[in-house]
CSV table of C-alpha atoms in Angstrom, one decimal:
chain,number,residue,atom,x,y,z
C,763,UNK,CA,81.4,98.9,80.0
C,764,UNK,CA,78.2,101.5,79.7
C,765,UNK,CA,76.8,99.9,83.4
C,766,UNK,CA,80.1,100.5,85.0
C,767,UNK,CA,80.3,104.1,83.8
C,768,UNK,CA,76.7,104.6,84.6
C,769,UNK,CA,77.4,103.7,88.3
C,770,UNK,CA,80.6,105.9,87.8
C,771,UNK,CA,78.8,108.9,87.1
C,772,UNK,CA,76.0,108.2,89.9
C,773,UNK,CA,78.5,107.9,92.7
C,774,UNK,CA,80.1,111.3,91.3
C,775,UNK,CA,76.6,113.2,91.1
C,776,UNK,CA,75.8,111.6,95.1
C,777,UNK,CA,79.4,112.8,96.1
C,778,UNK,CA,79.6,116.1,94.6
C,779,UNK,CA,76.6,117.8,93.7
C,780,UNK,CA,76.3,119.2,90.4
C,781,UNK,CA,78.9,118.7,88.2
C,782,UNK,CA,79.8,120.0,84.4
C,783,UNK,CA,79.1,117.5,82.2
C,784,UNK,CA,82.7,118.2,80.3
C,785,UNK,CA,84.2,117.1,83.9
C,786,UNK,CA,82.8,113.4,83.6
C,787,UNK,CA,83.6,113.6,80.1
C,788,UNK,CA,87.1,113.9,81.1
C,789,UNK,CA,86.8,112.0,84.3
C,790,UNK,CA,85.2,108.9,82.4
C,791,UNK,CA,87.1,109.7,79.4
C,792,UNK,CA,84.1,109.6,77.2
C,793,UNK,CA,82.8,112.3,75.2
C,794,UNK,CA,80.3,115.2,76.1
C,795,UNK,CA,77.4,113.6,74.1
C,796,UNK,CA,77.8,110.2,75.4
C,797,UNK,CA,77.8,111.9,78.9
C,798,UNK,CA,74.1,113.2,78.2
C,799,UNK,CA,73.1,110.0,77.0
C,800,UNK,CA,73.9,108.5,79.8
C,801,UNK,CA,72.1,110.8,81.7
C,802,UNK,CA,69.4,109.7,79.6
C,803,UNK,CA,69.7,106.3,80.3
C,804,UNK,CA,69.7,107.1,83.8
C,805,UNK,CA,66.5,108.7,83.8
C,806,UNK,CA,64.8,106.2,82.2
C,807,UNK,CA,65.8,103.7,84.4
C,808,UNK,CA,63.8,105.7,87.5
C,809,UNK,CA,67.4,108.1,88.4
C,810,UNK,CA,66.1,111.8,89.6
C,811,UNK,CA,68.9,113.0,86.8
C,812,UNK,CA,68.7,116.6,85.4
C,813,UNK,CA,70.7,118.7,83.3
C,814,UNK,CA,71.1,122.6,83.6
C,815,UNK,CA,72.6,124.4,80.4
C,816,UNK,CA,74.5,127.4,81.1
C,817,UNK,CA,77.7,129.0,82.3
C,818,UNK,CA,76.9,127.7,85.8
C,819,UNK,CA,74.8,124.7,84.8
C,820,UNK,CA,75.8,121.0,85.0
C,821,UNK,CA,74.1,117.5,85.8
C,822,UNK,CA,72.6,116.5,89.4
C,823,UNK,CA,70.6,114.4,91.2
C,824,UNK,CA,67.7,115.6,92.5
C,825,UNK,CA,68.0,116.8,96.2
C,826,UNK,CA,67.8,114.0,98.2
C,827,UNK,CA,68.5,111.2,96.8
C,828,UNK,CA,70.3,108.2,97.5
C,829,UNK,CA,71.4,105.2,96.7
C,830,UNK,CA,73.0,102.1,98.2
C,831,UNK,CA,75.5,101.1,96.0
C,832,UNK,CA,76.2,97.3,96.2
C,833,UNK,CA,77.2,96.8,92.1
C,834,UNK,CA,80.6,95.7,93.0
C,835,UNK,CA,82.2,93.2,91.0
C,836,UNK,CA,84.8,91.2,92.7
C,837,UNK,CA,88.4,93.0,91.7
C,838,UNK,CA,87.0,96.0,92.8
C,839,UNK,CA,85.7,94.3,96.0
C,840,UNK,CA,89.2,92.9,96.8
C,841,UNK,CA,90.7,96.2,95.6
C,842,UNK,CA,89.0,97.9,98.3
C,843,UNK,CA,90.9,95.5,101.1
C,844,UNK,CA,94.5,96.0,99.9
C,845,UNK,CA,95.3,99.3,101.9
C,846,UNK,CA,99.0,100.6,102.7
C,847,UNK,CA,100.6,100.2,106.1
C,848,UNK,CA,98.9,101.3,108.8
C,849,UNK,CA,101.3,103.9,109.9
C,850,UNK,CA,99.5,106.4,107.5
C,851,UNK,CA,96.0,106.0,109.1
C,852,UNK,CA,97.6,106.3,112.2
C,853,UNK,CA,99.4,109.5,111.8
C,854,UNK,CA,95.6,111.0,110.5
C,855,UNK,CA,94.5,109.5,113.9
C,856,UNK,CA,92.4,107.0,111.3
C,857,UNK,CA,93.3,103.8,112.6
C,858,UNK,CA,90.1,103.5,114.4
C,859,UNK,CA,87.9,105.1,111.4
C,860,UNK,CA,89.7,102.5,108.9
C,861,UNK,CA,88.6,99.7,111.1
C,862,UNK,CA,84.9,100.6,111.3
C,863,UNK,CA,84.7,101.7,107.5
C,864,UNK,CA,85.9,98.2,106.0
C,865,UNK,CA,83.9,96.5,108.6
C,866,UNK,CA,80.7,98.5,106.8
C,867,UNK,CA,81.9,98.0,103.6
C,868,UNK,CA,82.3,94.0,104.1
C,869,UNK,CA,78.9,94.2,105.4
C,870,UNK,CA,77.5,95.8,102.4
C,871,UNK,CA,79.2,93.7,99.7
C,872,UNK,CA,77.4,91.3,97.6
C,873,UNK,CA,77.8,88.2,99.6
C,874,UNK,CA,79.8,85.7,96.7
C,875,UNK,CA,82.4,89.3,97.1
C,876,UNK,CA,83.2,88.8,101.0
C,877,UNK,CA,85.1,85.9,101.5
C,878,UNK,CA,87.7,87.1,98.8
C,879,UNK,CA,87.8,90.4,99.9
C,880,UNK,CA,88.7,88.9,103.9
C,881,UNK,CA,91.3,86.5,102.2
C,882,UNK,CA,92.7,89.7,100.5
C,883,UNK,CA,93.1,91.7,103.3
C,884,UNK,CA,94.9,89.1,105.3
C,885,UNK,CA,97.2,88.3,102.2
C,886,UNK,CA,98.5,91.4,100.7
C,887,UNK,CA,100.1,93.9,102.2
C,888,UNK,CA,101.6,97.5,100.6
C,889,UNK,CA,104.2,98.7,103.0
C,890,UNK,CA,105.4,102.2,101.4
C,891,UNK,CA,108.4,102.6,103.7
C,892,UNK,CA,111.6,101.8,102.6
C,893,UNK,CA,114.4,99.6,103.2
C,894,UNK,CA,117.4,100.8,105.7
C,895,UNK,CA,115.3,104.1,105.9
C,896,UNK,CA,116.4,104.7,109.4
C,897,UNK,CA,114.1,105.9,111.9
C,898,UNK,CA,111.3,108.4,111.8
C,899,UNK,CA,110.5,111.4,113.8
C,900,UNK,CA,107.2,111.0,115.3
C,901,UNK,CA,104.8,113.4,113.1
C,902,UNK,CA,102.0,115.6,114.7
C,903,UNK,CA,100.0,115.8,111.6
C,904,UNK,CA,96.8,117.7,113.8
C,905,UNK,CA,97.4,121.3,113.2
C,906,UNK,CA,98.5,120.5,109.6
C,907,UNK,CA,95.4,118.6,109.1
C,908,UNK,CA,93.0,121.4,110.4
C,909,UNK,CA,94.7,123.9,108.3
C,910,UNK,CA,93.9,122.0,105.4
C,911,UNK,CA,90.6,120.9,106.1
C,912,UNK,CA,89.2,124.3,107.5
C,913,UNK,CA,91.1,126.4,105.1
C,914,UNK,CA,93.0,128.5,106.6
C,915,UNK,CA,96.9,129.9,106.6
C,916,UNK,CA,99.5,128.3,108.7
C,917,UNK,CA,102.3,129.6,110.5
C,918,UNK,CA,105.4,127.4,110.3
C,919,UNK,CA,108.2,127.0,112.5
C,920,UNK,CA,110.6,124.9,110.2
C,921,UNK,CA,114.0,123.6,110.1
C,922,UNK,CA,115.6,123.0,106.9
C,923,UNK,CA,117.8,120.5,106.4
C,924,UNK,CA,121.6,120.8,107.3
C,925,UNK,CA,120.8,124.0,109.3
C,926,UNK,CA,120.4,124.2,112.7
C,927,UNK,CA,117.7,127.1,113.8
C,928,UNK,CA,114.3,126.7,112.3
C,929,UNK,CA,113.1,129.4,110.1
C,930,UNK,CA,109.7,131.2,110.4
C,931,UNK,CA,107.2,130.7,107.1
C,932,UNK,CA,103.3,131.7,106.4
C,933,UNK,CA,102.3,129.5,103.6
C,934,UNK,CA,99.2,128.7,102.1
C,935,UNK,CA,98.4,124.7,102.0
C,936,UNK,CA,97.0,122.8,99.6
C,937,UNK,CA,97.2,119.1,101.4
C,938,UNK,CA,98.9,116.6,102.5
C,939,UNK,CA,101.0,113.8,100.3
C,940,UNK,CA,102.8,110.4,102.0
C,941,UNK,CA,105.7,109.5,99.8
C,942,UNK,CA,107.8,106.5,100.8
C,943,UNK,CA,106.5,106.7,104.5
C,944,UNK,CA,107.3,110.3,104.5
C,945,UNK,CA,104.6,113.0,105.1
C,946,UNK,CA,104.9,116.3,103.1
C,947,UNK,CA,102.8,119.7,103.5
C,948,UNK,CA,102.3,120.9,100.1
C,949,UNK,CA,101.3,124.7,100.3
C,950,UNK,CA,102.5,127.7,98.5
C,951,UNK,CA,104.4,130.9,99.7
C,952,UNK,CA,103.8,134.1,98.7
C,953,UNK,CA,101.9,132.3,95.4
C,954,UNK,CA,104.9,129.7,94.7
C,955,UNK,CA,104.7,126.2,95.6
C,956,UNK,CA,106.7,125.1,98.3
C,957,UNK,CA,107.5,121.4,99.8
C,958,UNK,CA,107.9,121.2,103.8
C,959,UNK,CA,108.4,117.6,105.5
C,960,UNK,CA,106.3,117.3,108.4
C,961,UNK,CA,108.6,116.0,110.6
C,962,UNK,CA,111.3,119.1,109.9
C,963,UNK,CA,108.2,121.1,111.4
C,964,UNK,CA,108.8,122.7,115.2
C,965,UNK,CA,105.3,124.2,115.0
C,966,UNK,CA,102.4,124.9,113.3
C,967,UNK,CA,99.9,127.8,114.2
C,968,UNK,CA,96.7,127.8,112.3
C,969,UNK,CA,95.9,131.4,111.2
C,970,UNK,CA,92.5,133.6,111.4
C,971,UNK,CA,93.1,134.5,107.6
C,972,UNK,CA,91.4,132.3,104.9
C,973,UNK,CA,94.0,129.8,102.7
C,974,UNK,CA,94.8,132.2,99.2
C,975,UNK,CA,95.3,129.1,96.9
C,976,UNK,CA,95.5,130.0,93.2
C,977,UNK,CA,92.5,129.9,91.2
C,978,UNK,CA,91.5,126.6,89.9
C,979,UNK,CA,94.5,124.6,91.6
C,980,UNK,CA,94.5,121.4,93.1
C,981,UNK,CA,97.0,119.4,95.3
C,982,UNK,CA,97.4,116.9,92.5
C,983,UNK,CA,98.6,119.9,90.5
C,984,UNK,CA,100.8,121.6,93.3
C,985,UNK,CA,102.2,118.1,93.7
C,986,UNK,CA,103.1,117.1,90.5
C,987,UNK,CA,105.4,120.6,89.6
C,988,UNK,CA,107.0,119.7,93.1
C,989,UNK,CA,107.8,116.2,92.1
C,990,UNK,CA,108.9,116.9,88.7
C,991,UNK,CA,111.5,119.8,90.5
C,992,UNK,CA,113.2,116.8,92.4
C,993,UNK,CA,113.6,114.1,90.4
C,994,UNK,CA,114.1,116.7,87.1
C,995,UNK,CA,116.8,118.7,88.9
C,996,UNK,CA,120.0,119.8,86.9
C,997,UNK,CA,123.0,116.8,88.6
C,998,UNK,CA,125.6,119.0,88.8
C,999,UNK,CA,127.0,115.9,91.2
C,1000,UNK,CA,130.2,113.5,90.8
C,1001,UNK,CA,130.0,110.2,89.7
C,1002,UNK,CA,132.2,107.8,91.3
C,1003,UNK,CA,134.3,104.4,90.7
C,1004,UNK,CA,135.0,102.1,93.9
C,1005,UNK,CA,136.5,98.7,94.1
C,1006,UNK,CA,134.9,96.7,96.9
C,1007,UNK,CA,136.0,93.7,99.0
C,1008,UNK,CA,134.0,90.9,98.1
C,1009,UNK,CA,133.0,89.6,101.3
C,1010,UNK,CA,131.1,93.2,101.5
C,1011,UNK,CA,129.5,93.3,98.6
C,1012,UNK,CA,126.5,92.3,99.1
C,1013,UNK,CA,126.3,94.3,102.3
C,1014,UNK,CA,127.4,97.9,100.0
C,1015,UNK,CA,124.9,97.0,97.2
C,1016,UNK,CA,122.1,97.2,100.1
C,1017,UNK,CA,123.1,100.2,101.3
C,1018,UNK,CA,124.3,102.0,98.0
C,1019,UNK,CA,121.6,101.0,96.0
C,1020,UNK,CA,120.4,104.2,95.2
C,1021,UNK,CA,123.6,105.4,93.7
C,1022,UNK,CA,124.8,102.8,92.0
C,1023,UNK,CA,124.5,103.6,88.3
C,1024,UNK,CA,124.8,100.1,86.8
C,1025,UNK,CA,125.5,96.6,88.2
C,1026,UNK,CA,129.0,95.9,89.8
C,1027,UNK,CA,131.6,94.4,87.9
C,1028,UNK,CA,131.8,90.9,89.2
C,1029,UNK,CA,133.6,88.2,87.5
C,1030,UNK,CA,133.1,85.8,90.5
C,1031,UNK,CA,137.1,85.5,91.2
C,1032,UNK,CA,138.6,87.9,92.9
C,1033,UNK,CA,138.8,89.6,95.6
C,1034,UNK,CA,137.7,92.9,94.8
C,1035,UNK,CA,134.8,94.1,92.4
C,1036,UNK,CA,134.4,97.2,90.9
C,1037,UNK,CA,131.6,99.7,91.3
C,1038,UNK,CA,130.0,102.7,90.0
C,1039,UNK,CA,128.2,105.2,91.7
C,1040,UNK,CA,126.6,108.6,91.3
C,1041,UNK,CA,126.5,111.5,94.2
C,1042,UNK,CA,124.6,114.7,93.9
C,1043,UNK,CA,127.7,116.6,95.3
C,1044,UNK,CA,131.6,115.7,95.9
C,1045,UNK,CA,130.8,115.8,100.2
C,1046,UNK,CA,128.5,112.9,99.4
C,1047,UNK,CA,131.3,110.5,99.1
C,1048,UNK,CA,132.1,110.6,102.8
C,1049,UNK,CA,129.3,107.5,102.9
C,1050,UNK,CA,131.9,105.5,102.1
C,1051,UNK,CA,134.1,106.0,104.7
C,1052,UNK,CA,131.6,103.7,106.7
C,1053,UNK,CA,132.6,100.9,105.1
C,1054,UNK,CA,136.0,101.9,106.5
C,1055,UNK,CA,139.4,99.8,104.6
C,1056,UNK,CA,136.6,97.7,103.0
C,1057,UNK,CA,135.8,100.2,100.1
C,1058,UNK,CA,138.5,102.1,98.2
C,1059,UNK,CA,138.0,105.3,95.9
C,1060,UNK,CA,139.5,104.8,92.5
C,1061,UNK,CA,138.6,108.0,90.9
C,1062,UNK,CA,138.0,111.0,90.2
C,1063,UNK,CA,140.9,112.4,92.1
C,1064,UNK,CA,138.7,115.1,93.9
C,1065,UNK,CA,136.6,112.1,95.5
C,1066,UNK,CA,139.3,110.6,97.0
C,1067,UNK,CA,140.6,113.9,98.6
C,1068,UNK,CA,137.4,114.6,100.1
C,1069,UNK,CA,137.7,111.3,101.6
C,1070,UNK,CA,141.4,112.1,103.0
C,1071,UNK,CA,139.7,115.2,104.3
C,1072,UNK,CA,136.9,114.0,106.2
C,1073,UNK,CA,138.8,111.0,107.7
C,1074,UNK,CA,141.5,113.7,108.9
C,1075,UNK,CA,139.2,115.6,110.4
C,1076,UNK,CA,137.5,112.6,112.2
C,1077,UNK,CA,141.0,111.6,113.6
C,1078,UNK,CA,142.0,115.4,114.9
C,1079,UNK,CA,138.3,115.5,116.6
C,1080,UNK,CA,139.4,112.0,118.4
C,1081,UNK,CA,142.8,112.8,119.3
C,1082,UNK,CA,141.7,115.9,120.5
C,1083,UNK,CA,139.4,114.2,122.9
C,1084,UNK,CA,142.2,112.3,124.2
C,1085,UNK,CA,144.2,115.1,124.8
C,1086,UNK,CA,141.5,116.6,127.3
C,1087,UNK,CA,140.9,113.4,129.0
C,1088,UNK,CA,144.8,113.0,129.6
């Protein structure tokens, strides 16, 4: 609708100055001539709106001026009151700065807007973290944060996974991203994007030396190759065929959801069902040894071995235990 992009384009011009008009174009996914006509229209309606031509030109509000903004309808109203769990706002030291910004919000909303906005908020809930995730380390976000905010260069302390001592990195970040209740610092090193998780960092040292992100990159950018590296990476991993008692099945499927490839084979009779799952390497496979006699590898060959393996060397670390307490 032309009155909901209009108020589109006057929160943009109040929140960031002057902007191209071939960026609200794109933003509002309009064209660039509908863009000045809606300037137009905004003028005419008593909006300070003026357009500079040019290679540094773009449309702005006169200095000055604001407005209160109280055209929302009532999805976007509720929309506003259906927030994530509050771990994230409390990790950004937010919690407090949540409270009192939906408290002014609910103030200014159109009054036939608040009652469904309240009953949203006390309805839904979007709890990113998942299932059987195990416990967190608590994250110190604060020196992460300043870099980011302030601009400048950070100096990590950070322990990769599987290794032991943490290495030393100076890295240039673009933000911070919360996946699935993790926390990431996106930043690049020595001009390549890099992904660290917060709470693999030992410590963080803010740097005199300005950030040196590329030219005309964003987090959403940095992000984005990241993301596509992990979930687009080249398997080279194992995939697996189990049979599994039936009194534990529902139990495995819980906690092997993520590798299963494709529903078990359960014909509702007997006692074991068969499985299939995927690993991203053959050492993988030693999950199942949790399930103990309860789970049994049926191929490949290699899988089972490594199985043999680990459960041998668990037994030799035990029995030499026992030795020393004899």
């Amino acid at each position: 609708m032309k009155s909901d992009r209009l108020l589109s384009i006057l929160l943009l011009l109040q929140t960031r100055g002057r902007v191209p008009a071939h960026e609200l174009a794109d933003r509002l996914e309009v064209s660039v001539r509908t863009i000045y006509r809606d300037i137009e229209a905004l003028s005419a309606s008593g909006v300070p709106v003026y357009a500079e031509r040019g290679r540094r030109g773009g449309i702005e509000l006169l200095a000055g001026f604001r407005t209160d903004v109280t055209g929302l309808t009532a999805d976007e109203s509720r929309a506003l009151f259906i927030l994530a769990a509050q771990g994230a706002h409390a990790a950004l030291g937010l919690d407090a700065a949540l409270g009192s910004a939906l408290r002014k919000v609910m103030a200014a909303l159109p009054a036939p807007h608040r009652p469904a906005a309240e009953v949203t908020s006390r309805r839904i809930l979007v709890d990113a973290t998942r299932w059987r995730g195990g416990p967190h380390q608590r994250v110190d976000l604060e020196v992460l944060q300043d870099a980011v905010f302030c601009d400048r260069r950070l100096r990590l302390h950070y322990r990769h996974s599987g290794e032991r001592e943490p290495r030393t990195y100076t890295v240039d970040p673009y933000g911070l991203v919360a996946k699935a209740g993790v926390w990431y610092l996106v930043a690049d090193r020595r001009g390549a994007p890099r992904l660290f998780r917060a709470d693999r960092v030992r410590s963080a040292r803010l740097l005199d030396e300005p950030v040196r992100r590329r030219t005309g990159v964003e987090l959403a950018d940095v992000w984005e190759v990241l993301r596509r590296q992990v979930e687009e990476r080249p398997e080279d991993g194992i995939e697996v065929t189990v049979r599994v008692r039936r009194e534990r099945l529902d139990m495995f499927q819980r906690i092997a959801a993520p590798m299963l490839t494709e529903p078990p084979d359960d014909d509702g009779e007997s006692d074991w069902v068969t499985a299939r799952l995927s690993y991203p390497a053959l050492v993988a496979v030693r999950q199942l040894l949790a399930f103990a006699d309860q789970v049994e590898v049926l191929d490949p060959p290699e899988a089972r071995a490594e199985l043999v393996r680990a459960a041998r060397s668990v037994t030799a670390l035990y029995q030499a235990k026992d030795r020393e307490h004899d």
